[in-house]
């Protein structure tokens, strides 16, 4: 029973991934794409969590955490790049 | 190491001292010190004469590389001793001559004598070694020292050209000879010439026998300047005259003769030997003498004359091989050819040495060697003239000089060829006496040109750089000694015969001596009204006639177009070879990485597919395959889509993002296949590398940021598809042929027991196989330091600023 539910959930998450990928490709602006990528990362978290339920292990919890951090960092870096034109600023005193 | 070994090596050891002597005793000509050594060696070797005369040999072994069968075996028999005496005897005379010839202030004497001593030691080593590899080593020493001596005046372009040419040709021959020696070793299992001779009957039946024969003969022919390899010798005349006299008439060019004579007992049973040695020899005789007539440079005449006389000796050695096929005769008439070869070898060394020295004197005293400028020197240089007459008449084969005797014996040998009924010699064998006779006529002509165009006729003082006068006495000593030897050997040939010639002939044809054939009878027998005498008379008559008519028939030399001469073939061959190599290299070394990748991948495909097909190695075994789930299919599709997107995306940015997608998909695979550590690492690394790609993209110059699809190239598509197919086929085959079980069960059992950890991947990384990890850390350290230094270190920019 639980297995079927997980499979259905996985299918749904995958479909939402497809929609997000469409947004990444289509655009039209860069912030659209960045937000879509961020959401894809979160969806990946969901997928990893569901898969680890299927294969019945705790080993991938750290992957979930890592994905969360990476998605956050990536989005912040992109936002900063869009805002200021560079990610790591040279003048540290400011 | 016995005294004999030290005697052979002594010139090398002495050569080390020469520069010190040169520096320490500037006022004294270095040659005087050097002179002591060859004289001492000559008197040392002369004491072996009674031993070889009794038919005994001396064999001393010094171990060098015993495990390879390579030992320095010094071996003295009649042939080796004859050559050793020639080398040291003429060596002494040449050193004496060079003392007066080379100026002590203007010349770099230490270089000269070091090279000369190196050469002398090398020659002694060649003729006194019984081990083929040691012989080869000394053989190449002669090539190298000859190269150095020819290029002694290295600031002259012609000297360098001559040195290079002789080096290329003789080293080519030397390497062929090494090949022949190795084949002999493969057949006989030994490098010792003695032992090879002992089993020559078995060697003949081997399939490698003919290749070995041809390779060894290549070495001998190139060294001894046989047709068509004679072209280096005339250009080697750019060397100082003592060198020409020593190397290019008396010793080095006879190394090939020595080799042929030495290897005769091994090879001479075949008809091929007789035809190659005899045939090339007789043609070289003709060609050399024919070309000598057209030369205008005195040394040029002597060079071609040397070529021709070497051909004479070679042809005699070839014909002498017939003696082995007539062992049933009591009176072995064919041995006379070998006898003549040895006798002429000595004679040639004496008269050609003296002639070279004469030419050197003329050059030294008049400033030119061109016979068109010379003439009427007889009254200025009476002694030189006398020596030249003796030498040239002996060379032409006139009585009462020694050349006459050996030429008579040469004719005897060649006429006897007609009586042979083996190897179809009875049909085309007629060429031997005919070419021999024609060659002798030309020999007569150029000998006369050499003497009469130089010493008689009109004196042309306006064309000469110096006022001619007689040479200093010291310069004349050596040619006078050689010329008196010419006369002594001419009148009393028998002082040589028993002491030197008979043992040498015995060494060349050992099998006949064992059967008790008498050699001595032939040597004393040199009188009588034989056909040879009439041939000589014919040579003299026709020679005089043609010499008188020389301006009329000189035109025939322009019949051969310049383009077809051997020299232009050699020069053109070098130029064409270099050009071809250059254009070949330029053709495939394009400088573009993409073409090198094309070569690498094409070879990858071709070689792997061929071996897969050739070995029939492709197998599919579906027994051990795991079932495929729906998630795997979904992720694989995702991977395919992102990979295809990388290839066909219009902008580079899309490709970078698609690459990131592919990386993330791979980490999903890791999750699915239960590799949490890999998944973690893959995620982080992929993020970092995508960031780095974006960094590169951001800094692209504006010009190359245009959005354009990758151009389609059929060649590249085929290669990439091919690589993919090959890798897939190999992966399938190797998965299908698992021969052994995995060793991972050991890790599973011992990961906690032995290593005290539960994460097996990490335990393997840092414990079971921590050594790899250490060096991967090292790789990362190198990479980061490399990046830092590439960014910080800007040497070029600083220079510009």
PDB file of N, CA and C in Angstrom, chain B residues 236-273:
ATOM      1  N   UNK B 236      86.277  12.164 -49.318  1.00  0.00           N
ATOM      2  CA  UNK B 236      87.081  12.107 -48.092  1.00  0.00           C
ATOM      3  C   UNK B 236      88.468  12.679 -48.323  1.00  0.00           C
ATOM      4  N   UNK B 237      88.765  13.071 -49.569  1.00  0.00           N
ATOM      5  CA  UNK B 237      90.088  13.630 -49.858  1.00  0.00           C
ATOM      6  C   UNK B 237      90.247  15.044 -49.309  1.00  0.00           C
ATOM      7  N   UNK B 238      89.189  15.571 -48.714  1.00  0.00           N
ATOM      8  CA  UNK B 238      89.319  16.883 -48.074  1.00  0.00           C
ATOM      9  C   UNK B 238      90.107  16.799 -46.778  1.00  0.00           C
ATOM     10  N   UNK B 239      90.378  15.576 -46.343  1.00  0.00           N
ATOM     11  CA  UNK B 239      91.160  15.411 -45.116  1.00  0.00           C
ATOM     12  C   UNK B 239      92.604  15.827 -45.379  1.00  0.00           C
ATOM     13  N   UNK B 240      93.378  16.131 -44.321  1.00  0.00           N
ATOM     14  CA  UNK B 240      94.802  16.376 -44.516  1.00  0.00           C
ATOM     15  C   UNK B 240      95.449  15.176 -45.205  1.00  0.00           C
ATOM     16  N   UNK B 241      96.480  15.429 -45.993  1.00  0.00           N
ATOM     17  CA  UNK B 241      97.067  14.360 -46.803  1.00  0.00           C
ATOM     18  C   UNK B 241      97.592  13.166 -45.997  1.00  0.00           C
ATOM     19  N   UNK B 242      98.226  13.348 -44.832  1.00  0.00           N
ATOM     20  CA  UNK B 242      98.622  12.152 -44.076  1.00  0.00           C
ATOM     21  C   UNK B 242      97.441  11.253 -43.766  1.00  0.00           C
ATOM     22  N   UNK B 243      96.302  11.872 -43.518  1.00  0.00           N
ATOM     23  CA  UNK B 243      95.102  11.082 -43.234  1.00  0.00           C
ATOM     24  C   UNK B 243      94.680  10.310 -44.471  1.00  0.00           C
ATOM     25  N   UNK B 244      94.697  10.993 -45.617  1.00  0.00           N
ATOM     26  CA  UNK B 244      94.332  10.294 -46.851  1.00  0.00           C
ATOM     27  C   UNK B 244      95.274   9.135 -47.091  1.00  0.00           C
ATOM     28  N   UNK B 245      96.559   9.378 -46.860  1.00  0.00           N
ATOM     29  CA  UNK B 245      97.532   8.327 -47.116  1.00  0.00           C
ATOM     30  C   UNK B 245      97.300   7.144 -46.188  1.00  0.00           C
ATOM     31  N   UNK B 246      96.986   7.445 -44.957  1.00  0.00           N
ATOM     32  CA  UNK B 246      96.887   6.381 -43.962  1.00  0.00           C
ATOM     33  C   UNK B 246      95.527   5.683 -44.028  1.00  0.00           C
ATOM     34  N   UNK B 247      94.480   6.490 -43.883  1.00  0.00           N
ATOM     35  CA  UNK B 247      93.150   5.896 -43.798  1.00  0.00           C
ATOM     36  C   UNK B 247      92.647   5.444 -45.154  1.00  0.00           C
ATOM     37  N   UNK B 248      92.759   6.345 -46.120  1.00  0.00           N
ATOM     38  CA  UNK B 248      92.011   6.123 -47.346  1.00  0.00           C
ATOM     39  C   UNK B 248      92.851   5.499 -48.429  1.00  0.00           C
ATOM     40  N   UNK B 249      93.976   4.927 -48.039  1.00  0.00           N
ATOM     41  CA  UNK B 249      94.673   4.101 -49.019  1.00  0.00           C
ATOM     42  C   UNK B 249      95.204   2.842 -48.359  1.00  0.00           C
ATOM     43  N   UNK B 250      95.777   2.980 -47.176  1.00  0.00           N
ATOM     44  CA  UNK B 250      96.507   1.830 -46.644  1.00  0.00           C
ATOM     45  C   UNK B 250      95.711   1.026 -45.631  1.00  0.00           C
ATOM     46  N   UNK B 251      94.897   1.672 -44.816  1.00  0.00           N
ATOM     47  CA  UNK B 251      94.336   0.895 -43.706  1.00  0.00           C
ATOM     48  C   UNK B 251      92.818   0.801 -43.684  1.00  0.00           C
ATOM     49  N   UNK B 252      92.134   1.942 -43.474  1.00  0.00           N
ATOM     50  CA  UNK B 252      90.705   1.803 -43.179  1.00  0.00           C
ATOM     51  C   UNK B 252      89.950   1.172 -44.324  1.00  0.00           C
ATOM     52  N   UNK B 253      90.222   1.627 -45.550  1.00  0.00           N
ATOM     53  CA  UNK B 253      89.480   1.065 -46.679  1.00  0.00           C
ATOM     54  C   UNK B 253      89.799  -0.408 -46.851  1.00  0.00           C
ATOM     55  N   UNK B 254      90.878  -0.853 -46.192  1.00  0.00           N
ATOM     56  CA  UNK B 254      91.170  -2.284 -46.302  1.00  0.00           C
ATOM     57  C   UNK B 254      90.487  -3.080 -45.190  1.00  0.00           C
ATOM     58  N   UNK B 255      89.810  -2.373 -44.297  1.00  0.00           N
ATOM     59  CA  UNK B 255      89.065  -3.110 -43.274  1.00  0.00           C
ATOM     60  C   UNK B 255      88.016  -3.992 -43.923  1.00  0.00           C
ATOM     61  N   UNK B 256      87.379  -3.470 -44.993  1.00  0.00           N
ATOM     62  CA  UNK B 256      86.391  -4.281 -45.700  1.00  0.00           C
ATOM     63  C   UNK B 256      87.037  -5.499 -46.342  1.00  0.00           C
ATOM     64  N   UNK B 257      88.219  -5.281 -46.926  1.00  0.00           N
ATOM     65  CA  UNK B 257      88.976  -6.404 -47.510  1.00  0.00           C
ATOM     66  C   UNK B 257      89.282  -7.426 -46.419  1.00  0.00           C
ATOM     67  N   UNK B 258      89.709  -6.890 -45.264  1.00  0.00           N
ATOM     68  CA  UNK B 258      90.019  -7.787 -44.151  1.00  0.00           C
ATOM     69  C   UNK B 258      88.789  -8.605 -43.779  1.00  0.00           C
ATOM     70  N   UNK B 259      87.647  -7.914 -43.700  1.00  0.00           N
ATOM     71  CA  UNK B 259      86.435  -8.619 -43.286  1.00  0.00           C
ATOM     72  C   UNK B 259      86.086  -9.728 -44.275  1.00  0.00           C
ATOM     73  N   UNK B 260      86.171  -9.400 -45.565  1.00  0.00           N
ATOM     74  CA  UNK B 260      85.869 -10.410 -46.585  1.00  0.00           C
ATOM     75  C   UNK B 260      86.835 -11.586 -46.450  1.00  0.00           C
ATOM     76  N   UNK B 261      88.123 -11.260 -46.277  1.00  0.00           N
ATOM     77  CA  UNK B 261      89.106 -12.338 -46.166  1.00  0.00           C
ATOM     78  C   UNK B 261      88.857 -13.155 -44.904  1.00  0.00           C
ATOM     79  N   UNK B 262      88.514 -12.451 -43.817  1.00  0.00           N
ATOM     80  CA  UNK B 262      88.317 -13.124 -42.541  1.00  0.00           C
ATOM     81  C   UNK B 262      87.082 -14.018 -42.560  1.00  0.00           C
ATOM     82  N   UNK B 263      86.039 -13.530 -43.217  1.00  0.00           N
ATOM     83  CA  UNK B 263      84.798 -14.306 -43.221  1.00  0.00           C
ATOM     84  C   UNK B 263      84.752 -15.309 -44.367  1.00  0.00           C
ATOM     85  N   UNK B 264      85.750 -15.307 -45.220  1.00  0.00           N
ATOM     86  CA  UNK B 264      85.754 -16.259 -46.333  1.00  0.00           C
ATOM     87  C   UNK B 264      85.534 -17.708 -45.896  1.00  0.00           C
ATOM     88  N   UNK B 265      86.230 -18.167 -44.871  1.00  0.00           N
ATOM     89  CA  UNK B 265      86.012 -19.563 -44.488  1.00  0.00           C
ATOM     90  C   UNK B 265      84.580 -19.853 -44.072  1.00  0.00           C
ATOM     91  N   UNK B 266      83.854 -18.819 -43.638  1.00  0.00           N
ATOM     92  CA  UNK B 266      82.472 -19.054 -43.218  1.00  0.00           C
ATOM     93  C   UNK B 266      81.554 -19.101 -44.432  1.00  0.00           C
ATOM     94  N   UNK B 267      81.753 -18.146 -45.345  1.00  0.00           N
ATOM     95  CA  UNK B 267      80.755 -17.943 -46.388  1.00  0.00           C
ATOM     96  C   UNK B 267      81.139 -18.497 -47.752  1.00  0.00           C
ATOM     97  N   UNK B 268      82.453 -18.729 -47.968  1.00  0.00           N
ATOM     98  CA  UNK B 268      82.915 -18.831 -49.351  1.00  0.00           C
ATOM     99  C   UNK B 268      82.435 -20.067 -50.097  1.00  0.00           C
ATOM    100  N   UNK B 269      81.779 -20.990 -49.411  1.00  0.00           N
ATOM    101  CA  UNK B 269      81.352 -22.192 -50.114  1.00  0.00           C
ATOM    102  C   UNK B 269      80.243 -21.921 -51.120  1.00  0.00           C
ATOM    103  N   UNK B 270      79.500 -20.844 -50.941  1.00  0.00           N
ATOM    104  CA  UNK B 270      78.358 -20.629 -51.835  1.00  0.00           C
ATOM    105  C   UNK B 270      78.785 -19.904 -53.108  1.00  0.00           C
ATOM    106  N   UNK B 271      77.978 -20.123 -54.135  1.00  0.00           N
ATOM    107  CA  UNK B 271      78.262 -19.433 -55.393  1.00  0.00           C
ATOM    108  C   UNK B 271      77.968 -17.946 -55.243  1.00  0.00           C
ATOM    109  N   UNK B 272      76.996 -17.624 -54.380  1.00  0.00           N
ATOM    110  CA  UNK B 272      76.612 -16.227 -54.193  1.00  0.00           C
ATOM    111  C   UNK B 272      77.815 -15.394 -53.765  1.00  0.00           C
ATOM    112  N   UNK B 273      78.602 -15.944 -52.876  1.00  0.00           N
ATOM    113  CA  UNK B 273      79.786 -15.233 -52.380  1.00  0.00           C
ATOM    114  C   UNK B 273      80.720 -14.933 -53.541  1.00  0.00           C
TER     115      UNK B 273
END
